[in-house]
Structure formats: structure tokens, C-alpha cells
Short mmCIF file of C-alpha atoms in Angstrom, two decimals:
data_model
loop_
_atom_site.label_atom_id
_atom_site.label_comp_id
_atom_site.label_asym_id
_atom_site.label_seq_id
_atom_site.Cartn_x
_atom_site.Cartn_y
_atom_site.Cartn_z
CA UNK A 1 -31.95 -19.22 -11.85
CA UNK A 2 -29.46 -21.56 -10.15
CA UNK A 3 -28.88 -23.34 -13.47
CA UNK A 4 -28.12 -20.00 -15.17
CA UNK A 5 -25.62 -19.07 -12.48
CA UNK A 6 -24.05 -22.51 -12.76
CA UNK A 7 -23.72 -22.16 -16.55
CA UNK A 8 -22.15 -18.69 -16.23
CA UNK A 9 -19.67 -20.02 -13.66
CA UNK A 10 -18.73 -22.92 -15.96
CA UNK A 11 -18.20 -20.54 -18.91
CA UNK A 12 -16.12 -18.20 -16.71
CA UNK A 13 -13.90 -21.02 -15.53
CA UNK A 14 -13.57 -22.34 -19.09
CA UNK A 15 -12.44 -18.96 -20.44
CA UNK A 16 -10.00 -18.16 -17.64
CA UNK A 17 -8.55 -21.60 -17.23
CA UNK A 18 -8.74 -22.86 -20.80
CA UNK A 19 -6.46 -25.83 -21.15
CA UNK A 20 -6.85 -26.91 -17.52
CA UNK A 21 -7.85 -30.51 -17.05
CA UNK A 22 -9.18 -30.74 -13.55
CA UNK A 23 -9.58 -29.45 -10.02
CA UNK A 24 -5.87 -29.53 -9.24
CA UNK A 25 -5.10 -27.35 -12.27
CA UNK A 26 -7.56 -24.70 -11.06
CA UNK A 27 -6.40 -24.73 -7.45
CA UNK A 28 -2.84 -24.33 -8.72
CA UNK A 29 -3.50 -20.62 -9.35
CA UNK A 30 -3.25 -17.73 -6.92
CA UNK A 31 -6.08 -15.35 -7.94
CA UNK A 32 -4.87 -11.80 -7.20
CA UNK A 33 -7.46 -9.01 -7.01
CA UNK A 34 -5.05 -6.20 -6.16
CA UNK A 35 -1.49 -5.44 -5.14
CA UNK A 36 0.20 -2.86 -2.94
CA UNK A 37 3.72 -1.66 -3.81
CA UNK A 38 6.01 0.05 -1.32
CA UNK A 39 9.71 0.60 -0.75
CA UNK A 40 11.52 -0.31 2.47
CA UNK A 41 14.19 1.66 4.34
CA UNK A 42 16.90 -0.49 2.76
CA UNK A 43 15.48 0.16 -0.74
CA UNK A 44 13.82 -3.23 -1.15
CA UNK A 45 10.54 -3.47 -3.05
CA UNK A 46 7.64 -4.74 -0.94
CA UNK A 47 4.65 -6.25 -2.74
CA UNK A 48 1.47 -7.16 -0.85
CA UNK A 49 -1.15 -9.20 -2.72
CA UNK A 50 -4.85 -9.42 -1.99
CA UNK A 51 -5.66 -13.01 -2.93
CA UNK A 52 -9.15 -14.40 -3.52
CA UNK A 53 -10.25 -17.86 -2.43
CA UNK A 54 -13.70 -19.43 -2.42
CA UNK A 55 -15.01 -20.68 0.91
CA UNK A 56 -18.05 -22.93 1.21
CA UNK A 57 -20.48 -22.17 4.02
CA UNK A 58 -21.10 -24.63 6.86
CA UNK A 59 -24.30 -25.73 5.11
CA UNK A 60 -22.22 -26.56 2.07
CA UNK A 61 -24.54 -24.87 -0.41
CA UNK A 62 -23.12 -21.36 -0.74
CA UNK A 63 -19.73 -20.16 -1.89
CA UNK A 64 -18.43 -16.78 -0.75
CA UNK A 65 -15.16 -14.98 -1.57
CA UNK A 66 -12.50 -14.91 1.11
CA UNK A 67 -9.33 -12.83 0.87
CA UNK A 68 -5.87 -13.36 2.26
CA UNK A 69 -2.88 -11.02 2.23
CA UNK A 70 0.59 -12.22 1.24
CA UNK A 71 3.66 -9.96 1.32
CA UNK A 72 6.98 -10.45 -0.49
CA UNK A 73 10.27 -8.54 -0.66
CA UNK A 74 12.65 -8.28 -3.60
CA UNK A 75 15.00 -6.08 -5.57
CA UNK A 76 12.24 -5.43 -8.12
CA UNK A 77 8.51 -6.16 -8.39
CA UNK A 78 9.12 -9.20 -10.59
CA UNK A 79 11.84 -10.42 -8.23
CA UNK A 80 9.50 -10.07 -5.24
CA UNK A 81 6.82 -12.13 -6.98
CA UNK A 82 9.34 -14.84 -7.90
CA UNK A 83 10.62 -15.03 -4.33
CA UNK A 84 7.04 -15.13 -3.10
CA UNK A 85 6.32 -18.13 -5.28
CA UNK A 86 8.68 -20.13 -3.04
CA UNK A 87 6.37 -19.53 -0.08
CA UNK A 88 2.95 -19.65 -1.77
CA UNK A 89 2.49 -23.43 -1.72
CA UNK A 90 3.63 -23.75 -5.32
CA UNK A 91 0.74 -21.73 -6.75
CA UNK A 92 1.11 -19.67 -9.92
CA UNK A 93 0.08 -16.03 -9.83
CA UNK A 94 -2.94 -15.17 -11.98
CA UNK A 95 -2.31 -11.56 -13.05
CA UNK A 96 -5.32 -10.88 -15.34
CA UNK A 97 -7.57 -10.73 -12.27
CA UNK A 98 -5.75 -7.66 -10.86
CA UNK A 99 -8.08 -4.63 -10.87
CA UNK A 100 -6.24 -2.24 -8.55
CA UNK A 101 -2.58 -1.39 -7.90
CA UNK A 102 -1.96 0.68 -4.75
CA UNK A 103 1.28 2.67 -4.66
CA UNK A 104 2.64 4.07 -1.42
CA UNK A 105 3.23 7.82 -1.41
CA UNK A 106 6.97 7.33 -0.92
CA UNK A 107 7.16 4.90 -3.84
CA UNK A 108 5.22 7.34 -6.06
CA UNK A 109 7.54 10.21 -5.09
CA UNK A 110 10.56 8.17 -6.18
CA UNK A 111 8.92 7.26 -9.49
CA UNK A 112 6.46 4.58 -10.63
CA UNK A 113 8.09 3.64 -13.96
CA UNK A 114 9.02 0.19 -12.64
CA UNK A 115 5.42 -0.63 -11.69
CA UNK A 116 4.11 0.67 -15.03
CA UNK A 117 6.72 -1.32 -16.95
CA UNK A 118 5.89 -4.49 -14.99
CA UNK A 119 2.26 -4.31 -16.13
CA UNK A 120 2.73 -3.38 -19.78
CA UNK A 121 5.65 -5.70 -20.53
CA UNK A 122 3.67 -8.94 -20.27
CA UNK A 123 0.27 -9.24 -22.03
CA UNK A 124 -0.92 -11.53 -19.23
CA UNK A 125 -0.98 -8.50 -16.93
CA UNK A 126 -3.81 -6.05 -17.41
CA UNK A 127 -3.04 -2.55 -18.65
CA UNK A 128 -6.62 -1.55 -17.80
CA UNK A 129 -6.07 -1.93 -14.06
CA UNK A 130 -6.37 1.18 -11.90
CA UNK A 131 -3.24 2.65 -10.32
CA UNK A 132 -3.93 4.65 -7.15
CA UNK A 133 -1.81 6.29 -4.44
CA UNK A 134 -2.06 5.73 -0.69
CA UNK A 135 -2.03 9.08 1.08
CA UNK A 136 0.61 8.19 3.68
CA UNK A 137 3.97 6.51 3.64
CA UNK A 138 3.97 2.91 4.84
CA UNK A 139 0.18 2.76 4.70
CA UNK A 140 -1.16 -0.56 3.46
CA UNK A 141 -4.87 -0.19 2.71
CA UNK A 142 -5.31 -3.95 2.44
CA UNK A 143 -4.09 -4.68 5.97
CA UNK A 144 -5.47 -1.68 7.83
CA UNK A 145 -8.93 -1.47 6.30
CA UNK A 146 -11.86 -2.44 8.54
CA UNK A 147 -15.03 -3.04 6.55
CA UNK A 148 -17.82 -5.51 5.89
CA UNK A 149 -16.89 -5.68 2.20
CA UNK A 150 -14.73 -8.75 1.63
CA UNK A 151 -12.60 -7.64 -1.32
CA UNK A 152 -10.86 -4.29 -0.84
CA UNK A 153 -9.91 -4.05 -4.52
CA UNK A 154 -13.56 -4.37 -5.53
CA UNK A 155 -14.54 -1.56 -3.17
CA UNK A 156 -11.82 0.71 -4.58
CA UNK A 157 -12.91 -0.19 -8.12
CA UNK A 158 -16.51 0.76 -7.28
CA UNK A 159 -15.52 4.08 -5.70
CA UNK A 160 -13.48 5.03 -8.77
CA UNK A 161 -16.45 4.30 -11.04
CA UNK A 162 -18.55 6.77 -9.01
CA UNK A 163 -16.12 9.66 -9.48
CA UNK A 164 -17.77 10.80 -12.71
CA UNK A 165 -20.84 11.68 -10.62
CA UNK A 166 -18.92 14.05 -8.35
CA UNK A 167 -15.77 15.08 -10.21
CA UNK A 168 -13.72 14.47 -7.06
CA UNK A 169 -11.53 11.77 -8.63
CA UNK A 170 -10.53 10.37 -12.02
CA UNK A 171 -11.72 7.26 -13.85
CA UNK A 172 -8.37 6.65 -15.53
CA UNK A 173 -7.10 3.17 -16.36
CA UNK A 174 -3.39 2.42 -16.66
CA UNK A 175 -3.24 2.67 -20.47
CA UNK A 176 -5.05 6.03 -20.29
CA UNK A 177 -2.65 7.28 -17.62
CA UNK A 178 0.32 6.28 -19.80
CA UNK A 179 -1.17 8.26 -22.69
CA UNK A 180 -1.52 11.31 -20.41
CA UNK A 181 2.03 10.95 -19.07
CA UNK A 182 3.39 10.76 -22.61
CA UNK A 183 1.69 14.00 -23.69
CA UNK A 184 3.67 17.17 -24.33
CA UNK A 185 3.19 18.22 -20.69
CA UNK A 186 4.42 14.89 -19.27
CA UNK A 187 1.67 15.01 -16.64
CA UNK A 188 -0.56 12.18 -15.46
CA UNK A 189 -3.15 12.22 -12.66
CA UNK A 190 -4.03 9.37 -10.27
CA UNK A 191 -6.53 9.03 -7.43
CA UNK A 192 -5.35 9.34 -3.84
CA UNK A 193 -7.08 7.07 -1.31
CA UNK A 194 -7.05 7.09 2.48
CA UNK A 195 -8.68 5.48 5.48
CA UNK A 196 -10.97 7.92 7.25
CA UNK A 197 -13.59 7.52 10.01
CA UNK A 198 -16.95 6.58 8.51
CA UNK A 199 -18.82 9.02 10.74
CA UNK A 200 -18.16 11.91 13.09
CA UNK A 201 -20.46 10.10 15.51
CA UNK A 202 -17.59 7.76 16.36
CA UNK A 203 -16.74 9.99 19.32
CA UNK A 204 -20.11 9.28 20.91
CA UNK A 205 -19.55 6.76 23.68
CA UNK A 206 -22.34 4.44 22.49
CA UNK A 207 -20.66 4.08 19.10
CA UNK A 208 -17.09 3.49 20.21
CA UNK A 209 -15.87 0.06 19.25
CA UNK A 210 -18.84 -0.55 16.99
CA UNK A 211 -18.96 -0.89 13.23
CA UNK A 212 -19.95 2.77 12.85
CA UNK A 213 -16.54 3.83 14.19
CA UNK A 214 -14.53 1.74 11.74
CA UNK A 215 -12.28 3.21 9.09
CA UNK A 216 -13.61 3.59 5.59
CA UNK A 217 -11.94 4.01 2.22
CA UNK A 218 -12.27 7.49 0.75
CA UNK A 219 -10.86 9.50 -2.13
CA UNK A 220 -8.96 12.53 -0.85
CA UNK A 221 -8.43 13.95 -4.32
CA UNK A 222 -5.72 13.23 -6.86
CA UNK A 223 -1.96 13.13 -7.21
CA UNK A 224 -0.09 15.04 -9.92
CA UNK A 225 2.73 13.02 -11.49
CA UNK A 226 5.32 14.46 -13.85
CA UNK A 227 7.44 11.98 -15.77
CA UNK A 228 5.95 9.27 -13.54
CA UNK A 229 7.03 10.98 -10.29
CA UNK A 230 4.56 12.34 -7.74
CA UNK A 231 4.88 16.13 -7.39
CA UNK A 232 2.00 16.85 -5.01
CA UNK A 233 -1.70 16.50 -4.30
CA UNK A 234 -4.93 18.18 -5.38
CA UNK A 235 -7.88 18.23 -2.97
CA UNK A 236 -11.36 17.26 -4.17
CA UNK A 237 -12.34 20.81 -5.18
CA UNK A 238 -9.09 21.34 -7.09
CA UNK A 239 -9.62 17.96 -8.74
CA UNK A 240 -13.14 19.03 -9.76
CA UNK A 241 -11.69 22.20 -11.33
CA UNK A 242 -9.14 20.19 -13.34
CA UNK A 243 -11.77 17.62 -14.39
CA UNK A 244 -14.07 20.34 -15.69
CA UNK A 245 -11.31 21.85 -17.85
CA UNK A 246 -10.19 18.41 -19.07
CA UNK A 247 -13.81 17.46 -19.85
CA UNK A 248 -13.54 14.33 -17.70
CA UNK A 249 -16.87 14.26 -15.86
CA UNK A 250 -20.57 13.74 -16.48
CA UNK A 251 -21.62 15.54 -13.32
CA UNK A 252 -20.00 17.68 -10.67
CA UNK A 253 -21.08 18.71 -7.18
CA UNK A 254 -20.46 22.21 -5.89
CA UNK A 255 -21.51 23.76 -2.56
CA UNK A 256 -21.99 27.52 -2.33
CA UNK A 257 -21.75 28.88 1.21
CA UNK A 258 -21.59 32.35 2.76
CA UNK A 259 -20.56 33.65 6.20
CA UNK A 260 -23.65 32.12 7.81
CA UNK A 261 -22.94 28.36 8.09
CA UNK A 262 -26.67 27.68 7.81
CA UNK A 263 -26.81 29.20 4.35
CA UNK A 264 -25.76 26.54 1.86
CA UNK A 265 -26.78 25.84 -1.71
CA UNK A 266 -25.66 22.57 -3.28
CA UNK A 267 -25.58 22.57 -7.07
CA UNK A 268 -25.12 19.65 -9.44
CA UNK A 269 -23.31 20.51 -12.67
CA UNK A 270 -24.65 18.42 -15.54
CA UNK A 271 -22.38 17.54 -18.49
CA UNK A 272 -20.24 20.69 -18.51
CA UNK A 273 -19.37 21.66 -22.08
CA UNK A 274 -15.86 23.05 -22.36
CA UNK A 275 -14.34 24.80 -25.36
CA UNK A 276 -10.61 25.57 -25.43
CA UNK A 277 -9.45 28.27 -27.84
CA UNK A 278 -5.66 28.77 -27.82
CA UNK A 279 -3.98 31.83 -29.27
CA UNK A 280 -0.35 32.79 -29.83
CA UNK A 281 0.28 36.49 -30.51
CA UNK A 282 3.75 38.03 -30.58
CA UNK A 283 5.07 35.10 -28.59
CA UNK A 284 2.39 35.40 -25.91
CA UNK A 285 0.27 32.30 -25.25
CA UNK A 286 -3.37 32.71 -24.22
CA UNK A 287 -5.92 29.99 -23.57
CA UNK A 288 -9.57 31.07 -23.81
CA UNK A 289 -11.81 28.70 -21.85
CA UNK A 290 -15.57 28.70 -22.35
CA UNK A 291 -17.63 26.61 -19.90
CA UNK A 292 -21.37 26.06 -20.20
CA UNK A 293 -23.46 23.84 -17.98
CA UNK A 294 -27.07 23.25 -17.05
CA UNK A 295 -27.06 23.04 -13.28
CA UNK A 296 -29.62 21.95 -10.73
CA UNK A 297 -30.14 23.01 -7.13
CA UNK A 298 -30.18 19.64 -5.41
CA UNK A 299 -30.12 20.91 -1.82
CA UNK A 300 -31.10 24.28 -0.41
CA UNK A 301 -30.61 25.47 3.16
CA UNK A 302 -31.02 29.20 3.52
CA UNK A 303 -32.83 31.69 5.72
CA UNK A 304 -34.19 33.30 2.59
CA UNK A 305 -36.88 31.46 0.64
CA UNK A 306 -35.76 30.31 -2.79
CA UNK A 307 -38.91 31.91 -4.20
CA UNK A 308 -37.52 35.36 -3.41
CA UNK A 309 -34.04 34.72 -4.80
CA UNK A 310 -33.12 36.08 -8.21
CA UNK A 311 -31.99 32.97 -10.15
CA UNK A 312 -30.05 35.11 -12.64
CA UNK A 313 -28.08 36.66 -9.79
CA UNK A 314 -27.56 33.20 -8.31
CA UNK A 315 -26.25 31.91 -11.66
CA UNK A 316 -23.77 34.78 -11.84
CA UNK A 317 -22.67 34.19 -8.25
CA UNK A 318 -22.07 30.47 -8.78
CA UNK A 319 -20.30 31.12 -12.10
CA UNK A 320 -17.95 33.64 -10.46
CA UNK A 321 -17.24 31.30 -7.55
CA UNK A 322 -16.46 28.41 -9.91
CA UNK A 323 -14.20 30.72 -11.93
CA UNK A 324 -12.38 31.64 -8.73
CA UNK A 325 -11.80 27.97 -7.85
CA UNK A 326 -10.47 27.17 -11.32
CA UNK A 327 -8.17 30.21 -11.37
CA UNK A 328 -6.87 29.31 -7.90
CA UNK A 329 -6.03 25.81 -9.13
CA UNK A 330 -4.43 27.29 -12.27
CA UNK A 331 -2.26 29.48 -10.04
CA UNK A 332 -1.30 26.47 -7.88
CA UNK A 333 -0.26 24.52 -10.98
CA UNK A 334 2.02 27.37 -12.06
CA UNK A 335 3.58 28.19 -8.70
CA UNK A 336 3.66 24.85 -6.86
CA UNK A 337 3.78 22.10 -9.48
CA UNK A 338 5.22 24.19 -12.35
CA UNK A 339 3.61 21.85 -14.90
CA UNK A 340 0.52 21.94 -17.12
CA UNK A 341 -2.00 19.80 -15.20
CA UNK A 342 -4.89 20.89 -17.48
CA UNK A 343 -3.41 19.54 -20.72
CA UNK A 344 -3.65 22.96 -22.36
CA UNK A 345 -0.62 21.87 -24.38
CA UNK A 346 -2.83 19.43 -26.27
CA UNK A 347 -5.13 22.27 -27.38
CA UNK A 348 -2.17 24.38 -28.55
CA UNK A 349 -0.66 21.39 -30.32
CA UNK A 350 -3.83 20.81 -32.34
CA UNK A 351 -3.89 24.42 -33.57
CA UNK A 352 -0.13 24.98 -33.76
CA UNK A 353 1.48 21.65 -34.84
CA UNK A 354 5.00 22.99 -34.28
CA UNK A 355 4.36 22.80 -30.52
CA UNK A 356 4.42 19.01 -30.81
CA UNK A 357 8.18 19.31 -31.34
CA UNK A 358 8.66 20.81 -27.88
CA UNK A 359 9.91 18.67 -25.00
CA UNK A 360 7.82 18.53 -21.79
CA UNK A 361 10.39 20.81 -20.14
CA UNK A 362 10.04 23.38 -22.94
CA UNK A 363 6.23 23.33 -22.93
CA UNK A 364 5.94 23.54 -19.14
CA UNK A 365 8.30 26.54 -19.14
CA UNK A 366 5.88 28.25 -21.55
CA UNK A 367 2.97 27.25 -19.30
CA UNK A 368 4.61 28.75 -16.22
CA UNK A 369 6.20 31.88 -17.73
CA UNK A 370 4.14 32.75 -20.78
CA UNK A 371 0.59 31.39 -20.58
CA UNK A 372 -2.42 33.39 -19.43
CA UNK A 373 -6.03 32.27 -19.19
CA UNK A 374 -9.33 33.95 -20.07
CA UNK A 375 -12.16 32.12 -18.34
CA UNK A 376 -15.84 32.49 -19.20
CA UNK A 377 -18.27 30.35 -17.22
CA UNK A 378 -22.02 30.42 -17.84
CA UNK A 379 -24.26 28.26 -15.66
CA UNK A 380 -27.99 27.94 -16.12
CA UNK A 381 -29.51 27.06 -12.74
CA UNK A 382 -32.84 25.30 -12.24
CA UNK A 383 -34.64 24.39 -9.02
CA UNK A 384 -35.51 20.70 -8.57
CA UNK A 385 -37.87 21.24 -5.62
CA UNK A 386 -41.19 19.96 -6.95
CA UNK A 387 -43.16 21.68 -4.18
CA UNK A 388 -41.38 25.05 -4.43
CA UNK A 389 -41.97 25.35 -0.69
CA UNK A 390 -39.36 26.40 1.84
CA UNK A 391 -38.82 23.90 4.65
CA UNK A 392 -39.64 25.64 7.93
#
């Protein structure tokens, strides 16, 4: 097994550092796993890099990753990196290793074109990295995160990959985001991350100061960007609604709750099938949305036994509640963002090619002033309790 690992490591080094001749060539590189971009009060660009180094254990037989944070200031991102090279012991930056780019909220509100351009202009930089937004201004997730996981960028990467199982975020790489932002709506969506307490038990005196009271990385939802500028945020339920319409998830999680806090039904939506049918009649634009999904009850907490509940009535109730959430998000897009966050414009463009000639401003005006939605959701609910017994 050790020989296999050794061979893989040799191949990895050979591919990445092809042309290098020895140890000093390899150590000449600064391996960057992620960067954080912010803007200072005097309009300077601040770039913080999470750098990876290998550290050998005291026994000398095990190598583990160790990260350091380096921060540079400049008039642009490229300028900041160049200035940083003067204080990085002469090491060259290795950009292909970057998996995550964190943008401060203030930077995103001013526009992220510069960061996007920096990554797509040079083929050495990866256009399949993930761009995310930090939920607060001046909030560096690299420096303020307290966790046992060594590489913050790897943790963020892993969380993003799990979003397709909840629908609470988006698995969108940079090149996919650019494609979205260049659509006829001009809208792109990025994840919003924050540091939150790992457990509510942190207020218990026995836990204070311990690992259980540390801050943990979480997705708060997503940010809506129009022409590469952040307009506002969607919470996790609004993000789920948008993801369902955009057919971006494999599974979704939805909790149905009534006035009694003890009565909760958690449903998993499996591979929602969405059909968009646009119509234009006498200048009026209508989007007919048909949603079908096989759903499972994955958690049931209710005073009434599931055996006595009418599943058909439950299906109708969940379908209506999901419709309400989607329509509420649709209304928010019209009134607050005033842009098409669902990419309905793409559906109209496929049926009515002349719409492709419209500018984003023209299409979004139609979306706000002249687009109505007919929503039909049909969920088939099954119970996954193998015992069919109510927990007493």
C-alpha cells in the first residue's frame, strides 16, 4: 500500500512540476489552496492566500499538510500578488491549485469583474474554481475559522459538493457562473458562507471554551449577482425554490410544520422533474411550470400516528406549501431584485428566438412588468419507516 501511495505521489509531482530538476525547484513554488479578496477603506485590493506546506511529524515518517496565511495589498489583484512576491521568500505562486475564491460582501457589491477577469485571462489559473461570498464585510474566513480541519479551502469545497443533497446552495464552478451571468437575464448565483456556532450547547458552562463551542463554516444561502454585482441574498429555503425551478439539484430537504412545534414532517424530494412551458399571447408573457417529484418521509414527529394520516391529503398539503415558497421567492425576485433569478428567459428564448436579441435590461423589464407564472406541483409521498410503528 505504501508503495502505491509513493508511486501516486511521484506521478503527481511529475505532472504538476514537469520540467523541474530537483528539490529546490519544487520548494520554489507557493502552493495556494484558496484566496480571499477584499477592498480596503482607501480602495486598495487586499488578497489573502491560504498556502499549503508539507510538515513531517516528529517521528519523521508521516507528512501532513500545514497551512499559512499571507496577505498582500495592491491597486489590483495582479498587482497585489506581484507586490507579495517581494515578501514571499522568492517563491512563485502556483495558481492551478486554487480551489476556492472568497469574496467579501463589500467587494461583491462593488462588482467582481476584476476577480473573474484575473482567473480567465491566464490559462494557468483555474476557471473551475469556486467563487463564494463571505456574509459580512471585512470577514476573512481563513483567519477567523476555528476548526480541526487543516485546509479551509478543502472544507469549503466539500460543503459545496454536498449542496445537491439539500438544495440549500449551488454547485457552480467559475466557468458555469460566467455562462449564467452572460445569459439574457445577466444573473449569476454564488454561495454565501459564514462562521456560525457549531452547536447551541455552547452556552452550557461545561462546553464553553471547548471545541464544541468553536465556529464552523456554514452555507447561509446564495447571493444574487446582476452584471457581476451583488444585489442581495437568498436564504436556504429561497435557494431551494430557485434550484428546483432551475433543475439544479438531485435531492431537496423540506420541513413541514404546523402551529404545534412538536408536529414536524421532514420530506426528501428526489430528482424533481421540472418542465417549463413559456407562452406569449397578445404581448403577455406566461411561464407554466410543472414540477413532479417522488418524495420520502425521512423524519416524522407528530402527535397523530402516520398510520391514520391520509397520504393523498399530505401530498396535497406539501405540494401547496412548496408552491407557496416558490411563489414567495418569485415575488421577491420581482419586487426586491427586479431581475430574473430563475432563468425563465432561457426557456422563452428557446421557443421565441427573437427574445435572444433583447438586452438584459429589456428582458428583466418584461420579467418584472409583464411575466406571470402558473405553477403546478405534484409530489408523490412514501413512508420510509420500515416498522410502520409510531415512536411513543
